[in-house]
mmCIF file with all atom_site columns, C-alpha atoms in Angstrom:
data_model
loop_
_atom_site.group_PDB
_atom_site.id
_atom_site.type_symbol
_atom_site.label_atom_id
_atom_site.label_alt_id
_atom_site.label_comp_id
_atom_site.label_asym_id
_atom_site.label_entity_id
_atom_site.label_seq_id
_atom_site.pdbx_PDB_ins_code
_atom_site.Cartn_x
_atom_site.Cartn_y
_atom_site.Cartn_z
_atom_site.occupancy
_atom_site.B_iso_or_equiv
_atom_site.pdbx_formal_charge
_atom_site.auth_seq_id
_atom_site.auth_comp_id
_atom_site.auth_asym_id
_atom_site.auth_atom_id
_atom_site.pdbx_PDB_model_num
ATOM 1   C CA . MET F 1 1   ? 174.360 25.790 -59.103 1.00 53.00 ? 4   MET F CA 1
ATOM 2   C CA . LEU F 1 2   ? 172.820 22.395 -58.344 1.00 50.00 ? 5   LEU F CA 1
ATOM 3   C CA . LYS F 1 3   ? 170.833 23.901 -55.470 1.00 51.00 ? 6   LYS F CA 1
ATOM 4   C CA . SER F 1 4   ? 169.509 26.637 -57.774 1.00 45.00 ? 7   SER F CA 1
ATOM 5   C CA . LEU F 1 5   ? 168.380 24.104 -60.370 1.00 40.00 ? 8   LEU F CA 1
ATOM 6   C CA . LEU F 1 6   ? 166.792 21.968 -57.683 1.00 44.00 ? 9   LEU F CA 1
ATOM 7   C CA . LEU F 1 7   ? 164.981 25.008 -56.249 1.00 40.00 ? 10  LEU F CA 1
ATOM 8   C CA . ILE F 1 8   ? 163.714 26.014 -59.717 1.00 44.00 ? 11  ILE F CA 1
ATOM 9   C CA . GLY F 1 9   ? 162.502 22.456 -60.297 1.00 44.00 ? 12  GLY F CA 1
ATOM 10  C CA . VAL F 1 10  ? 160.662 22.402 -56.971 1.00 37.00 ? 13  VAL F CA 1
ATOM 11  C CA . LEU F 1 11  ? 159.055 25.786 -57.704 1.00 38.00 ? 14  LEU F CA 1
ATOM 12  C CA . LEU F 1 12  ? 157.949 24.665 -61.174 1.00 40.00 ? 15  LEU F CA 1
ATOM 13  C CA . PHE F 1 13  ? 156.470 21.490 -59.697 1.00 42.00 ? 16  PHE F CA 1
ATOM 14  C CA . ALA F 1 14  ? 154.644 23.507 -57.014 1.00 39.00 ? 17  ALA F CA 1
ATOM 15  C CA . VAL F 1 15  ? 153.210 25.947 -59.568 1.00 39.00 ? 18  VAL F CA 1
ATOM 16  C CA . ASP F 1 16  ? 152.111 23.073 -61.816 1.00 42.00 ? 19  ASP F CA 1
ATOM 17  C CA . ALA F 1 17  ? 150.549 21.216 -58.885 1.00 39.00 ? 20  ALA F CA 1
ATOM 18  C CA . TYR F 1 18  ? 148.700 24.354 -57.801 1.00 40.00 ? 21  TYR F CA 1
ATOM 19  C CA . SER F 1 19  ? 147.322 24.943 -61.310 1.00 41.00 ? 22  SER F CA 1
ATOM 20  C CA . GLN F 1 20  ? 146.078 21.332 -61.428 1.00 44.00 ? 23  GLN F CA 1
ATOM 21  C CA . ARG F 1 21  ? 144.183 21.533 -58.132 1.00 47.00 ? 24  ARG F CA 1
ATOM 22  C CA . PRO F 1 22  ? 140.707 20.021 -58.257 1.00 48.00 ? 25  PRO F CA 1
ATOM 23  C CA . SER F 1 23  ? 137.786 22.384 -58.589 1.00 54.00 ? 26  SER F CA 1
ATOM 24  C CA . PRO F 1 24  ? 135.740 22.877 -55.441 1.00 65.00 ? 27  PRO F CA 1
ATOM 25  C CA . ALA F 1 25  ? 132.873 20.474 -54.957 1.00 77.00 ? 28  ALA F CA 1
ATOM 26  C CA . PHE F 1 26  ? 129.395 21.814 -55.661 1.00 85.00 ? 29  PHE F CA 1
ATOM 27  C CA . LYS F 1 27  ? 127.617 22.483 -52.374 1.00 91.00 ? 30  LYS F CA 1
ATOM 28  C CA . PRO F 1 28  ? 123.879 23.016 -52.766 1.00 94.00 ? 31  PRO F CA 1
ATOM 29  C CA . ALA F 1 29  ? 122.257 25.481 -50.386 1.00 94.00 ? 32  ALA F CA 1
ATOM 30  C CA . CYS F 1 30  ? 119.661 22.827 -49.526 1.00 95.00 ? 33  CYS F CA 1
ATOM 31  C CA . ASP F 1 31  ? 117.952 19.715 -50.917 1.00 96.00 ? 34  ASP F CA 1
ATOM 32  C CA . LEU F 1 32  ? 117.515 20.681 -54.588 1.00 97.00 ? 35  LEU F CA 1
ATOM 33  C CA . LYS F 1 33  ? 114.494 18.436 -55.151 1.00 97.00 ? 36  LYS F CA 1
ATOM 34  C CA . ARG F 1 34  ? 112.626 20.074 -52.272 1.00 98.00 ? 37  ARG F CA 1
ATOM 35  C CA . LEU F 1 35  ? 113.798 23.520 -53.397 1.00 98.00 ? 38  LEU F CA 1
ATOM 36  C CA . ASN F 1 36  ? 112.352 22.897 -56.858 1.00 98.00 ? 39  ASN F CA 1
ATOM 37  C CA . GLU F 1 37  ? 109.068 21.701 -55.392 1.00 98.00 ? 40  GLU F CA 1
ATOM 38  C CA . GLU F 1 38  ? 108.834 24.766 -53.137 1.00 98.00 ? 41  GLU F CA 1
ATOM 39  C CA . TYR F 1 39  ? 109.721 27.206 -55.916 1.00 98.00 ? 42  TYR F CA 1
ATOM 40  C CA . ALA F 1 40  ? 107.165 25.567 -58.255 1.00 98.00 ? 43  ALA F CA 1
ATOM 41  C CA . LYS F 1 41  ? 104.442 25.873 -55.571 1.00 98.00 ? 44  LYS F CA 1
ATOM 42  C CA . LEU F 1 42  ? 105.359 29.478 -54.870 1.00 98.00 ? 45  LEU F CA 1
ATOM 43  C CA . LEU F 1 43  ? 105.498 30.445 -58.534 1.00 97.00 ? 46  LEU F CA 1
ATOM 44  C CA . TYR F 1 44  ? 102.121 28.795 -59.186 1.00 97.00 ? 47  TYR F CA 1
ATOM 45  C CA . ALA F 1 45  ? 100.522 30.594 -56.223 1.00 97.00 ? 48  ALA F CA 1
ATOM 46  C CA . LYS F 1 46  ? 101.916 33.971 -57.330 1.00 96.00 ? 49  LYS F CA 1
ATOM 47  C CA . ARG F 1 47  ? 100.821 33.421 -60.939 1.00 96.00 ? 50  ARG F CA 1
ATOM 48  C CA . ARG F 1 48  ? 97.301  32.452 -59.829 1.00 96.00 ? 51  ARG F CA 1
ATOM 49  C CA . LEU F 1 49  ? 96.942  35.823 -58.126 1.00 95.00 ? 52  LEU F CA 1
ATOM 50  C CA . VAL F 1 50  ? 97.268  37.446 -61.556 1.00 91.00 ? 53  VAL F CA 1
ATOM 51  C CA . ASN F 1 51  ? 95.562  34.702 -63.573 1.00 93.00 ? 54  ASN F CA 1
ATOM 52  C CA . PRO F 1 52  ? 93.297  32.228 -61.739 1.00 94.00 ? 55  PRO F CA 1
ATOM 53  C CA . LYS F 1 53  ? 93.551  29.861 -64.737 1.00 94.00 ? 56  LYS F CA 1
ATOM 54  C CA . ALA F 1 54  ? 97.362  29.732 -64.697 1.00 94.00 ? 57  ALA F CA 1
ATOM 55  C CA . LYS F 1 55  ? 98.932  26.379 -65.586 1.00 95.00 ? 58  LYS F CA 1
ATOM 56  C CA . LEU F 1 56  ? 100.304 24.295 -62.759 1.00 96.00 ? 59  LEU F CA 1
ATOM 57  C CA . VAL F 1 57  ? 104.054 24.940 -62.459 1.00 97.00 ? 60  VAL F CA 1
ATOM 58  C CA . VAL F 1 58  ? 106.032 21.692 -62.530 1.00 96.00 ? 61  VAL F CA 1
ATOM 59  C CA . PHE F 1 59  ? 109.613 20.783 -61.706 1.00 97.00 ? 62  PHE F CA 1
ATOM 60  C CA . ASP F 1 60  ? 111.319 19.443 -64.856 1.00 94.00 ? 63  ASP F CA 1
ATOM 61  C CA . VAL F 1 61  ? 113.997 17.039 -63.645 1.00 93.00 ? 64  VAL F CA 1
ATOM 62  C CA . ALA F 1 62  ? 115.634 16.948 -67.082 1.00 91.00 ? 65  ALA F CA 1
ATOM 63  C CA . MET F 1 63  ? 116.483 20.662 -66.877 1.00 93.00 ? 66  MET F CA 1
ATOM 64  C CA . LEU F 1 64  ? 118.036 20.392 -63.426 1.00 95.00 ? 67  LEU F CA 1
ATOM 65  C CA . SER F 1 65  ? 121.310 18.739 -64.430 1.00 92.00 ? 68  SER F CA 1
ATOM 66  C CA . ASN F 1 66  ? 122.284 21.498 -66.884 1.00 92.00 ? 69  ASN F CA 1
ATOM 67  C CA . ALA F 1 67  ? 121.158 24.205 -64.467 1.00 95.00 ? 70  ALA F CA 1
ATOM 68  C CA . THR F 1 68  ? 123.328 22.608 -61.771 1.00 95.00 ? 71  THR F CA 1
ATOM 69  C CA . LEU F 1 69  ? 126.316 22.332 -64.114 1.00 95.00 ? 72  LEU F CA 1
ATOM 70  C CA . HIS F 1 70  ? 126.035 26.035 -64.876 1.00 96.00 ? 73  HIS F CA 1
ATOM 71  C CA . ASN F 1 71  ? 125.599 26.818 -61.173 1.00 96.00 ? 74  ASN F CA 1
ATOM 72  C CA . LYS F 1 72  ? 128.773 24.820 -60.426 1.00 96.00 ? 75  LYS F CA 1
ATOM 73  C CA . ALA F 1 73  ? 130.660 26.672 -63.163 1.00 96.00 ? 76  ALA F CA 1
ATOM 74  C CA . MET F 1 74  ? 129.652 30.021 -61.662 1.00 96.00 ? 77  MET F CA 1
ATOM 75  C CA . ASP F 1 75  ? 130.899 28.784 -58.274 1.00 95.00 ? 78  ASP F CA 1
ATOM 76  C CA . GLU F 1 76  ? 134.225 27.710 -59.767 1.00 95.00 ? 79  GLU F CA 1
ATOM 77  C CA . ARG F 1 77  ? 134.736 31.018 -61.570 1.00 95.00 ? 80  ARG F CA 1
ATOM 78  C CA . ASP F 1 78  ? 133.187 32.964 -58.694 1.00 95.00 ? 81  ASP F CA 1
ATOM 79  C CA . LYS F 1 79  ? 131.381 34.963 -61.339 1.00 95.00 ? 82  LYS F CA 1
ATOM 80  C CA . LEU F 1 80  ? 127.742 35.565 -62.215 1.00 95.00 ? 83  LEU F CA 1
ATOM 81  C CA . TYR F 1 81  ? 127.059 35.008 -65.940 1.00 95.00 ? 84  TYR F CA 1
ATOM 82  C CA . HIS F 1 82  ? 124.452 33.523 -68.287 1.00 94.00 ? 85  HIS F CA 1
ATOM 83  C CA . SER F 1 83  ? 125.036 30.179 -69.972 1.00 91.00 ? 86  SER F CA 1
ATOM 84  C CA . ASP F 1 84  ? 125.513 30.228 -73.731 1.00 87.00 ? 87  ASP F CA 1
ATOM 85  C CA . GLN F 1 85  ? 123.853 26.821 -73.932 1.00 80.00 ? 88  GLN F CA 1
ATOM 86  C CA . ALA F 1 86  ? 120.596 27.511 -72.104 1.00 79.00 ? 89  ALA F CA 1
ATOM 87  C CA . LYS F 1 87  ? 117.651 26.579 -74.310 1.00 81.00 ? 90  LYS F CA 1
ATOM 88  C CA . SER F 1 88  ? 115.150 28.187 -71.960 1.00 88.00 ? 91  SER F CA 1
ATOM 89  C CA . VAL F 1 89  ? 114.579 31.409 -70.070 1.00 92.00 ? 92  VAL F CA 1
ATOM 90  C CA . GLU F 1 90  ? 117.409 31.594 -67.570 1.00 94.00 ? 93  GLU F CA 1
ATOM 91  C CA . LEU F 1 91  ? 117.382 33.770 -64.488 1.00 95.00 ? 94  LEU F CA 1
ATOM 92  C CA . ILE F 1 92  ? 120.609 33.923 -62.518 1.00 96.00 ? 95  ILE F CA 1
ATOM 93  C CA . GLY F 1 93  ? 121.496 35.584 -59.273 1.00 95.00 ? 96  GLY F CA 1
ATOM 94  C CA . MET F 1 94  ? 123.738 35.765 -56.278 1.00 95.00 ? 97  MET F CA 1
ATOM 95  C CA . SER F 1 95  ? 123.007 36.065 -52.579 1.00 94.00 ? 98  SER F CA 1
ATOM 96  C CA . THR F 1 96  ? 125.050 35.892 -49.425 1.00 90.00 ? 99  THR F CA 1
ATOM 97  C CA . GLU F 1 97  ? 121.888 35.330 -47.361 1.00 91.00 ? 100 GLU F CA 1
ATOM 98  C CA . PHE F 1 98  ? 121.538 31.570 -47.938 1.00 89.00 ? 101 PHE F CA 1
ATOM 99  C CA . ILE F 1 99  ? 123.526 30.740 -44.823 1.00 85.00 ? 102 ILE F CA 1
ATOM 100 C CA . ASN F 1 100 ? 120.996 32.718 -42.759 1.00 91.00 ? 103 ASN F CA 1
ATOM 101 C CA . LEU F 1 101 ? 118.095 30.750 -44.242 1.00 92.00 ? 104 LEU F CA 1
ATOM 102 C CA . GLN F 1 102 ? 119.259 27.567 -42.476 1.00 90.00 ? 105 GLN F CA 1
ATOM 103 C CA . ARG F 1 103 ? 119.115 25.294 -45.537 1.00 93.00 ? 106 ARG F CA 1
ATOM 104 C CA . ASP F 1 104 ? 115.294 25.615 -45.549 1.00 96.00 ? 107 ASP F CA 1
ATOM 105 C CA . PRO F 1 105 ? 114.066 25.041 -49.144 1.00 97.00 ? 108 PRO F CA 1
ATOM 106 C CA . LYS F 1 106 ? 110.856 27.031 -48.620 1.00 97.00 ? 109 LYS F CA 1
ATOM 107 C CA . ARG F 1 107 ? 112.667 30.082 -47.246 1.00 97.00 ? 110 ARG F CA 1
ATOM 108 C CA . ILE F 1 108 ? 115.320 29.885 -49.972 1.00 97.00 ? 111 ILE F CA 1
ATOM 109 C CA . ALA F 1 109 ? 112.629 29.631 -52.691 1.00 97.00 ? 112 ALA F CA 1
ATOM 110 C CA . GLU F 1 110 ? 110.875 32.691 -51.251 1.00 97.00 ? 113 GLU F CA 1
ATOM 111 C CA . HIS F 1 111 ? 114.174 34.581 -51.059 1.00 97.00 ? 114 HIS F CA 1
ATOM 112 C CA . ILE F 1 112 ? 115.015 33.817 -54.707 1.00 96.00 ? 115 ILE F CA 1
ATOM 113 C CA . TRP F 1 113 ? 111.493 34.735 -55.872 1.00 96.00 ? 116 TRP F CA 1
ATOM 114 C CA . THR F 1 114 ? 111.721 38.036 -53.961 1.00 96.00 ? 117 THR F CA 1
ATOM 115 C CA . ILE F 1 115 ? 115.119 38.877 -55.458 1.00 95.00 ? 118 ILE F CA 1
ATOM 116 C CA . PHE F 1 116 ? 113.775 38.432 -58.992 1.00 94.00 ? 119 PHE F CA 1
ATOM 117 C CA . ASN F 1 117 ? 110.461 40.114 -58.228 1.00 92.00 ? 120 ASN F CA 1
ATOM 118 C CA . SER F 1 118 ? 112.242 43.231 -56.953 1.00 91.00 ? 121 SER F CA 1
ATOM 119 C CA . SER F 1 119 ? 114.783 43.109 -59.784 1.00 88.00 ? 122 SER F CA 1
ATOM 120 C CA . PHE F 1 120 ? 114.410 44.632 -63.235 1.00 83.00 ? 123 PHE F CA 1
ATOM 121 C CA . LYS F 1 121 ? 111.234 44.218 -65.285 1.00 87.00 ? 124 LYS F CA 1
ATOM 122 C CA . GLY F 1 122 ? 112.467 41.264 -67.380 1.00 86.00 ? 125 GLY F CA 1
ATOM 123 C CA . HIS F 1 123 ? 112.939 39.076 -64.307 1.00 90.00 ? 126 HIS F CA 1
ATOM 124 C CA . CYS F 1 124 ? 109.447 39.900 -63.042 1.00 87.00 ? 127 CYS F CA 1
ATOM 125 C CA . GLU F 1 125 ? 107.924 39.163 -66.442 1.00 91.00 ? 128 GLU F CA 1
ATOM 126 C CA . ALA F 1 126 ? 109.723 35.830 -66.673 1.00 91.00 ? 129 ALA F CA 1
ATOM 127 C CA . GLN F 1 127 ? 108.379 34.754 -63.285 1.00 91.00 ? 130 GLN F CA 1
ATOM 128 C CA . GLU F 1 128 ? 104.866 35.891 -64.222 1.00 91.00 ? 131 GLU F CA 1
ATOM 129 C CA . ASP F 1 129 ? 104.875 34.223 -67.674 1.00 91.00 ? 132 ASP F CA 1
ATOM 130 C CA . GLY F 1 130 ? 102.324 31.436 -67.245 1.00 90.00 ? 133 GLY F CA 1
ATOM 131 C CA . GLU F 1 131 ? 103.376 29.770 -70.505 1.00 92.00 ? 134 GLU F CA 1
ATOM 132 C CA . ARG F 1 132 ? 106.753 28.871 -69.017 1.00 93.00 ? 135 ARG F CA 1
ATOM 133 C CA . TYR F 1 133 ? 105.401 26.395 -66.525 1.00 94.00 ? 136 TYR F CA 1
ATOM 134 C CA . ARG F 1 134 ? 108.240 23.852 -66.533 1.00 96.00 ? 137 ARG F CA 1
ATOM 135 C CA . ILE F 1 135 ? 111.016 24.921 -64.181 1.00 96.00 ? 138 ILE F CA 1
ATOM 136 C CA . ALA F 1 136 ? 114.291 23.820 -62.660 1.00 97.00 ? 139 ALA F CA 1
ATOM 137 C CA . ILE F 1 137 ? 116.306 25.664 -60.055 1.00 97.00 ? 140 ILE F CA 1
ATOM 138 C CA . SER F 1 138 ? 119.813 25.025 -58.793 1.00 97.00 ? 141 SER F CA 1
ATOM 139 C CA . CYS F 1 139 ? 121.245 26.882 -55.842 1.00 96.00 ? 142 CYS F CA 1
ATOM 140 C CA . SER F 1 140 ? 124.680 26.758 -54.246 1.00 95.00 ? 143 SER F CA 1
ATOM 141 C CA . GLN F 1 141 ? 125.902 28.597 -51.176 1.00 93.00 ? 144 GLN F CA 1
ATOM 142 C CA . LYS F 1 142 ? 126.247 31.795 -53.233 1.00 94.00 ? 145 LYS F CA 1
ATOM 143 C CA . TYR F 1 143 ? 124.780 31.545 -56.765 1.00 96.00 ? 146 TYR F CA 1
ATOM 144 C CA . PHE F 1 144 ? 121.494 30.312 -58.205 1.00 96.00 ? 147 PHE F CA 1
ATOM 145 C CA . VAL F 1 145 ? 120.076 29.455 -61.616 1.00 97.00 ? 148 VAL F CA 1
ATOM 146 C CA . VAL F 1 146 ? 116.376 29.291 -62.478 1.00 97.00 ? 149 VAL F CA 1
ATOM 147 C CA . ARG F 1 147 ? 115.332 27.909 -65.853 1.00 96.00 ? 150 ARG F CA 1
ATOM 148 C CA . MET F 1 148 ? 111.805 28.012 -67.256 1.00 96.00 ? 151 MET F CA 1
ATOM 149 C CA . GLN F 1 149 ? 110.262 26.822 -70.488 1.00 93.00 ? 152 GLN F CA 1
ATOM 150 C CA . PRO F 1 150 ? 106.902 25.855 -71.983 1.00 92.00 ? 153 PRO F CA 1
ATOM 151 C CA . ILE F 1 151 ? 107.780 22.330 -73.159 1.00 86.00 ? 154 ILE F CA 1
ATOM 152 C CA . PRO F 1 152 ? 109.498 19.320 -71.575 1.00 82.00 ? 155 PRO F CA 1
ATOM 153 C CA . VAL F 1 153 ? 113.223 18.991 -72.155 1.00 72.00 ? 156 VAL F CA 1
ATOM 154 C CA . MET F 1 154 ? 112.992 15.280 -72.966 1.00 62.00 ? 157 MET F CA 1
ATOM 155 C CA . TYR F 1 155 ? 110.032 14.044 -74.949 1.00 47.00 ? 158 TYR F CA 1
ATOM 156 C CA . GLY F 1 156 ? 108.415 10.701 -74.154 1.00 38.00 ? 159 GLY F CA 1
ATOM 157 C CA . TYR F 1 157 ? 109.123 10.802 -70.393 1.00 36.00 ? 160 TYR F CA 1
#
């Protein structure tokens, strides 16, 4: 009887310890600052093909933290989904090709742009929308989040 109670106690402790395990650390696919710079350059170049007077696309650092938090949440859940709290256009995606791109921000930016460009019409339109010139992109080993909007997130900076 005592052994049974001890075994039940050990099992309950093990189950509780397993449920309290720390979430996996966020592992970016590459240097996120460089990725944002490369994606902004690429997006600007592609937009200029359609409209030579397109606004310069800029990396909005203030948007990156929330994009990264959502990216991390998708990693933890291992599920692709839109954030309820995004205040901007949000494009999300998944790719297993990042490991083959050797952590190269330029190649990863091109890969993400190509995925959205060959995706459904709404993704293409969002990337072509020259009014949404402030961007932030977060990318893990599997998931990515691109956010775009026409105004800065934080005023006065």
